[in-house]
Amino acid sequence: MVRIRVPATTANMGPGFDVLGLALSLYNIYEFKDDPNSVLDDKNMIHRAYKYTFQAMGKDVVNAEITVEAEIPSSRGLGSSAACIAAGIMGANSIMGNTLDKEDILNIATQLEGHPDNVAPAIYGGLMISVMDEDGIVTNRLELSDDLRFIALVPEFQLSTAEARAVLPREIPLKDAVYNAGRVSILISALATGRDDLIFQGLKDRIHQPYRGVLIPDFDRIIEISRKFGALGSYLSGAGSTIMCIVKGDTGRFLSDMEKYLSRLPNNWRAIPLQPDYEGAVEL
Ligand code: HSE
């Protein structure tokens, strides 16, 4: 039997659309039990990634019963599909004798997911900066100051990535591209040098949030109030529907103020305090 644990991830982080992603302390655990009678279902992302990995290695697929203990809410912008992909590949890799390294796993995962921003931190942990190039994925990893906390505000409604990508424009005006390039640079430099005062400016985005915010009731109000309650900044996590708030140090006051505020809104929002995960996906 193989057991794989994979962290949740928060992608984009404001302006870093399809590029930035951070692993967080919320986990799914996947179990793969050798079972010749089980049937792999191509509609299931874990099964598909598992099967694809055997095929990519030119090996016969070993049928397995796959089960999940899930903490990561699905279709909420917290990387549940990236976790399934990473787990499927790592489960297959383990059964084949661990011949693939993390770089190979990331390349296969990106082929399946289409963009590397969730799968890279799901596999490596930490804050990953990832770009796709002809020869594969180019990545760098950043460790954050250890007093930063990430409070996930998770509504009860789901938002599919396909739906949230469909509302984006096909082309971006040059001034918006420049705007985002500047903000990503400010954000990464702020996180690398501990300039917390720049995080708010560094989270601004004109590529996806203005288009996606309308799909999320109370999006602008929640972002605005989070700042009043002391967040360094907030952003739409991945393709949504979760809103992520970055808070420094003790989160108690922020959490109680935010929970009180959210309880008055529709959609049963809940606030989950998290911290960065630096292990990434591991075999247990
Ligand atoms: N970068 C992706 C998006 C993350 O925003 O669509 C969600 O898969």
Coordinates of C-alpha atoms and ligand atoms in Angstrom, one line a residue:
M1 CA 0.0 0.0 0.0
V2 CA 1.2 3.5 -0.8
R3 CA 0.1 6.6 1.1
I4 CA 0.7 10.1 -0.3
R5 CA 0.0 13.4 1.5
V6 CA -0.4 16.6 -0.5
P7 CA -0.9 20.2 0.7
A8 CA -3.5 22.7 -0.4
T9 CA -2.2 25.5 -2.6
T10 CA -3.2 29.1 -3.2
A11 CA -2.3 30.2 -6.8
N12 CA -1.9 33.6 -8.5
M13 CA -1.5 35.5 -5.3
G14 CA -3.0 38.6 -6.9
P15 CA -1.0 39.6 -9.9
G16 CA 1.0 36.4 -10.5
F17 CA -1.6 34.8 -12.8
D18 CA -0.6 31.2 -13.7
V19 CA 2.9 31.8 -12.2
L20 CA 2.8 32.1 -8.4
G21 CA 1.5 29.5 -5.9
L22 CA 2.1 28.8 -2.2
A23 CA 1.6 25.5 -0.4
L24 CA -0.5 25.7 2.8
S25 CA -1.0 23.6 5.9
L26 CA -4.2 21.8 4.9
Y27 CA -3.8 18.3 3.5
N28 CA -5.3 15.4 1.5
I29 CA -4.1 11.9 2.1
Y30 CA -4.4 9.4 -0.7
E31 CA -4.1 5.6 -0.4
F32 CA -3.3 3.3 -3.3
K33 CA -4.0 -0.4 -2.7
D34 CA -3.0 -2.9 -5.3
D35 CA -6.3 -4.5 -6.5
P36 CA -6.6 -6.3 -9.8
N37 CA -10.4 -6.1 -9.6
S38 CA -10.7 -2.3 -9.2
V39 CA -11.5 -0.2 -12.3
L40 CA -9.8 3.1 -12.9
D41 CA -12.2 5.8 -13.9
D42 CA -11.0 8.3 -16.5
K43 CA -13.4 11.0 -15.2
N44 CA -11.6 11.0 -11.9
M45 CA -8.6 13.2 -11.8
I46 CA -6.5 11.0 -9.4
H47 CA -7.2 7.9 -11.5
R48 CA -6.4 9.8 -14.7
A49 CA -3.1 11.1 -13.4
Y50 CA -2.2 7.6 -12.0
K51 CA -2.9 5.9 -15.3
Y52 CA -1.2 8.6 -17.4
T53 CA 2.0 8.2 -15.4
F54 CA 2.3 4.5 -16.1
Q55 CA 1.6 5.2 -19.8
A56 CA 4.1 8.0 -20.0
M57 CA 6.7 5.6 -18.6
G58 CA 5.7 2.9 -21.1
K59 CA 4.6 0.6 -18.4
D60 CA 1.5 -1.5 -17.9
V61 CA -1.0 0.1 -15.5
V62 CA -1.2 -1.6 -12.1
N63 CA -4.8 -1.5 -11.1
A64 CA -5.3 -0.1 -7.6
E65 CA -8.1 0.9 -5.3
I66 CA -7.6 4.6 -4.5
T67 CA -9.1 6.3 -1.5
V68 CA -8.8 9.9 -0.2
E69 CA -9.1 11.5 3.2
A70 CA -9.8 15.1 2.1
E71 CA -9.3 18.3 4.1
I72 CA -9.0 20.5 1.0
P73 CA -12.4 21.8 -0.1
S74 CA -12.9 21.1 -3.8
S75 CA -13.5 23.7 -6.5
R76 CA -12.8 26.6 -4.1
G77 CA -9.4 27.8 -5.4
L78 CA -7.3 25.8 -2.9
G79 CA -5.6 23.4 -5.3
S80 CA -7.7 20.3 -4.8
S81 CA -7.3 19.2 -8.5
A82 CA -3.6 19.9 -8.3
A83 CA -3.4 17.7 -5.2
C84 CA -5.2 14.9 -7.0
I85 CA -2.8 15.1 -9.9
A86 CA 0.3 15.2 -7.8
A87 CA -1.0 12.3 -5.7
G88 CA -1.9 10.2 -8.8
I89 CA 1.5 10.7 -10.3
M90 CA 3.4 10.0 -7.0
G91 CA 1.3 6.9 -6.3
A92 CA 2.1 5.5 -9.7
N93 CA 5.8 6.5 -9.3
S94 CA 6.1 4.8 -6.0
I95 CA 4.6 1.6 -7.4
M96 CA 7.1 1.8 -10.3
G97 CA 10.0 2.2 -7.8
N98 CA 10.3 6.0 -7.6
T99 CA 12.3 6.5 -10.8
L100 CA 10.8 10.0 -11.4
D101 CA 12.3 12.9 -9.5
K102 CA 10.3 16.0 -8.5
E103 CA 11.2 17.8 -11.7
D104 CA 9.7 14.9 -13.8
I105 CA 6.6 14.9 -11.6
L106 CA 6.1 18.6 -12.1
N107 CA 6.4 18.3 -15.9
I108 CA 3.9 15.5 -16.0
A109 CA 1.6 17.4 -13.6
T110 CA 1.7 20.5 -15.7
Q111 CA 0.8 18.5 -18.8
L112 CA -2.3 17.4 -17.0
E113 CA -3.2 20.7 -15.3
G114 CA -2.3 23.0 -18.1
H115 CA -0.4 25.5 -15.9
P116 CA 2.2 25.0 -13.1
D117 CA 1.1 27.5 -10.4
N118 CA -0.8 25.0 -8.2
V119 CA 1.1 21.8 -9.0
A120 CA 4.6 23.2 -8.4
P121 CA 4.0 24.2 -4.7
A122 CA 1.8 21.0 -4.2
I123 CA 4.9 19.0 -5.2
Y124 CA 7.7 21.1 -3.7
G125 CA 6.1 23.1 -0.9
G126 CA 6.8 26.8 -0.2
L127 CA 6.1 29.7 -2.5
M128 CA 6.9 28.6 -6.1
I129 CA 7.5 30.9 -9.0
S130 CA 7.0 28.8 -12.1
V131 CA 7.0 29.5 -15.8
M132 CA 6.5 27.2 -18.8
D133 CA 9.3 27.1 -21.4
E134 CA 9.8 24.9 -24.4
D135 CA 12.2 22.6 -22.5
G136 CA 10.0 22.2 -19.4
I137 CA 9.0 24.2 -16.3
V138 CA 11.5 26.8 -14.9
T139 CA 11.0 27.3 -11.1
N140 CA 12.3 29.1 -8.1
R141 CA 11.2 28.8 -4.5
L142 CA 10.9 31.4 -1.9
E143 CA 10.6 31.0 1.9
L144 CA 8.5 33.5 3.6
S145 CA 9.0 35.3 6.9
D146 CA 7.7 32.9 9.5
D147 CA 5.2 35.3 11.1
L148 CA 3.0 35.5 8.0
R149 CA -0.3 33.6 8.3
F150 CA -2.8 33.0 5.5
I151 CA -6.5 33.1 6.4
A152 CA -8.6 31.3 3.8
L153 CA -12.2 32.7 3.6
V154 CA -14.1 29.8 2.0
P155 CA -17.7 30.2 0.9
E156 CA -20.0 27.2 0.6
F157 CA -20.4 27.6 -3.2
Q158 CA -18.0 26.1 -5.7
L159 CA -16.5 27.8 -8.7
S160 CA -15.0 25.7 -11.5
T161 CA -11.6 26.8 -12.9
A162 CA -13.1 26.4 -16.4
E163 CA -15.9 28.7 -15.6
A164 CA -13.6 31.2 -14.0
R165 CA -11.2 31.1 -16.9
A166 CA -14.0 31.6 -19.4
V167 CA -14.8 35.1 -18.1
L168 CA -11.2 36.3 -18.8
P169 CA -10.5 38.4 -21.8
R170 CA -8.4 36.8 -24.6
E171 CA -6.1 39.8 -24.8
I172 CA -4.8 42.2 -22.1
P173 CA -4.0 45.9 -22.9
L174 CA -0.3 46.8 -22.7
K175 CA -0.9 49.1 -19.7
D176 CA -2.5 46.2 -17.7
A177 CA 0.4 43.9 -18.6
V178 CA 2.9 46.5 -17.3
Y179 CA 0.7 47.1 -14.2
N180 CA 0.8 43.4 -13.4
A181 CA 4.5 42.9 -14.2
G182 CA 5.3 45.8 -11.7
R183 CA 3.0 44.4 -9.0
V184 CA 4.5 40.8 -9.2
S185 CA 7.9 42.3 -8.9
I186 CA 6.9 44.4 -5.9
L187 CA 5.2 41.4 -4.3
I188 CA 8.1 39.0 -4.7
S189 CA 10.7 41.6 -3.6
A190 CA 8.5 42.5 -0.6
L191 CA 8.2 38.9 0.5
A192 CA 11.9 38.2 -0.1
T193 CA 13.1 41.2 1.9
G194 CA 10.4 41.3 4.7
R195 CA 8.9 44.6 3.4
D196 CA 5.4 43.8 4.7
D197 CA 4.4 47.4 4.0
L198 CA 4.6 46.7 0.2
I199 CA 2.5 43.6 0.2
F200 CA -0.8 45.5 -0.2
Q201 CA 0.6 47.2 -3.3
G202 CA 2.1 44.0 -4.6
L203 CA -1.2 42.1 -4.5
K204 CA -2.9 44.5 -6.9
D205 CA -4.0 42.9 -10.2
R206 CA -5.6 43.8 -13.5
I207 CA -5.5 40.5 -15.3
H208 CA -8.0 38.3 -13.6
Q209 CA -9.5 39.5 -10.4
P210 CA -11.5 42.4 -11.9
Y211 CA -13.2 39.9 -14.2
R212 CA -13.7 37.1 -11.6
G213 CA -14.7 39.2 -8.7
V214 CA -18.2 39.6 -10.1
L215 CA -18.7 35.9 -9.8
I216 CA -18.3 36.1 -6.1
P217 CA -21.0 37.8 -4.1
D218 CA -19.5 40.4 -1.6
F219 CA -16.0 40.0 -3.1
D220 CA -15.0 43.7 -3.0
R221 CA -16.6 44.3 0.4
I222 CA -14.8 41.4 2.0
I223 CA -11.4 42.4 0.5
E224 CA -12.0 46.0 1.8
I225 CA -13.1 44.9 5.3
S226 CA -10.2 42.5 5.7
R227 CA -7.8 45.5 5.3
K228 CA -9.8 47.3 8.1
F229 CA -9.4 44.3 10.3
G230 CA -5.6 44.4 9.9
A231 CA -4.8 42.1 6.9
L232 CA -1.6 43.1 5.0
G233 CA -3.6 42.4 1.9
S234 CA -6.1 39.9 0.4
Y235 CA -6.7 38.3 -3.0
L236 CA -8.8 35.8 -4.8
S237 CA -7.2 32.4 -4.2
G238 CA -6.6 30.6 -7.5
A239 CA -9.7 30.8 -9.7
G240 CA -11.8 31.3 -6.5
S241 CA -14.2 31.0 -4.8
T242 CA -11.9 31.4 -1.7
I243 CA -10.6 34.8 -0.7
M244 CA -7.1 34.6 0.9
C245 CA -6.0 37.2 3.6
I246 CA -2.4 37.7 4.6
V247 CA -2.1 38.5 8.3
K248 CA 1.1 39.1 10.3
G249 CA 1.6 37.5 13.7
D250 CA -1.2 36.6 16.0
T251 CA -4.4 36.0 14.0
G252 CA -6.9 35.8 16.9
R253 CA -8.3 39.3 16.7
F254 CA -8.5 39.2 12.9
L255 CA -10.3 35.9 12.9
S256 CA -12.9 36.9 15.5
D257 CA -13.6 40.2 13.7
M258 CA -13.8 38.4 10.3
E259 CA -16.0 35.5 11.5
K260 CA -18.4 38.0 13.1
Y261 CA -18.6 39.9 9.8
L262 CA -18.9 36.8 7.6
S263 CA -21.7 35.4 9.8
R264 CA -23.9 38.3 8.6
L265 CA -23.4 37.5 4.9
P266 CA -25.1 34.8 2.8
N267 CA -23.1 31.7 1.5
N268 CA -21.9 30.4 4.9
W269 CA -18.3 31.7 4.6
R270 CA -15.9 30.1 7.0
A271 CA -12.4 31.3 7.9
I272 CA -9.5 28.8 8.1
P273 CA -6.2 30.0 9.5
L274 CA -3.3 28.4 7.7
Q275 CA 0.5 28.7 7.4
P276 CA 2.9 27.9 4.6
D277 CA 3.9 24.3 4.1
Y278 CA 7.5 23.7 3.1
E279 CA 7.4 19.9 2.6
G280 CA 5.1 19.6 -0.4
A281 CA 3.8 16.2 -1.4
V282 CA 5.3 13.3 0.6
E283 CA 5.0 9.6 0.7
L284 CA 4.0 8.7 4.3
Ligands
HSE1 N1 -3.9 30.1 -12.4 C1 -5.1 29.3 -12.4 C2 -6.3 30.3 -12.7 C3 -5.3 28.7 -11.0 O1 -6.3 31.3 -12.1 O2 -7.1 29.9 -13.5 C4 -6.5 27.9 -11.0 O3 -6.4 26.6 -11.5

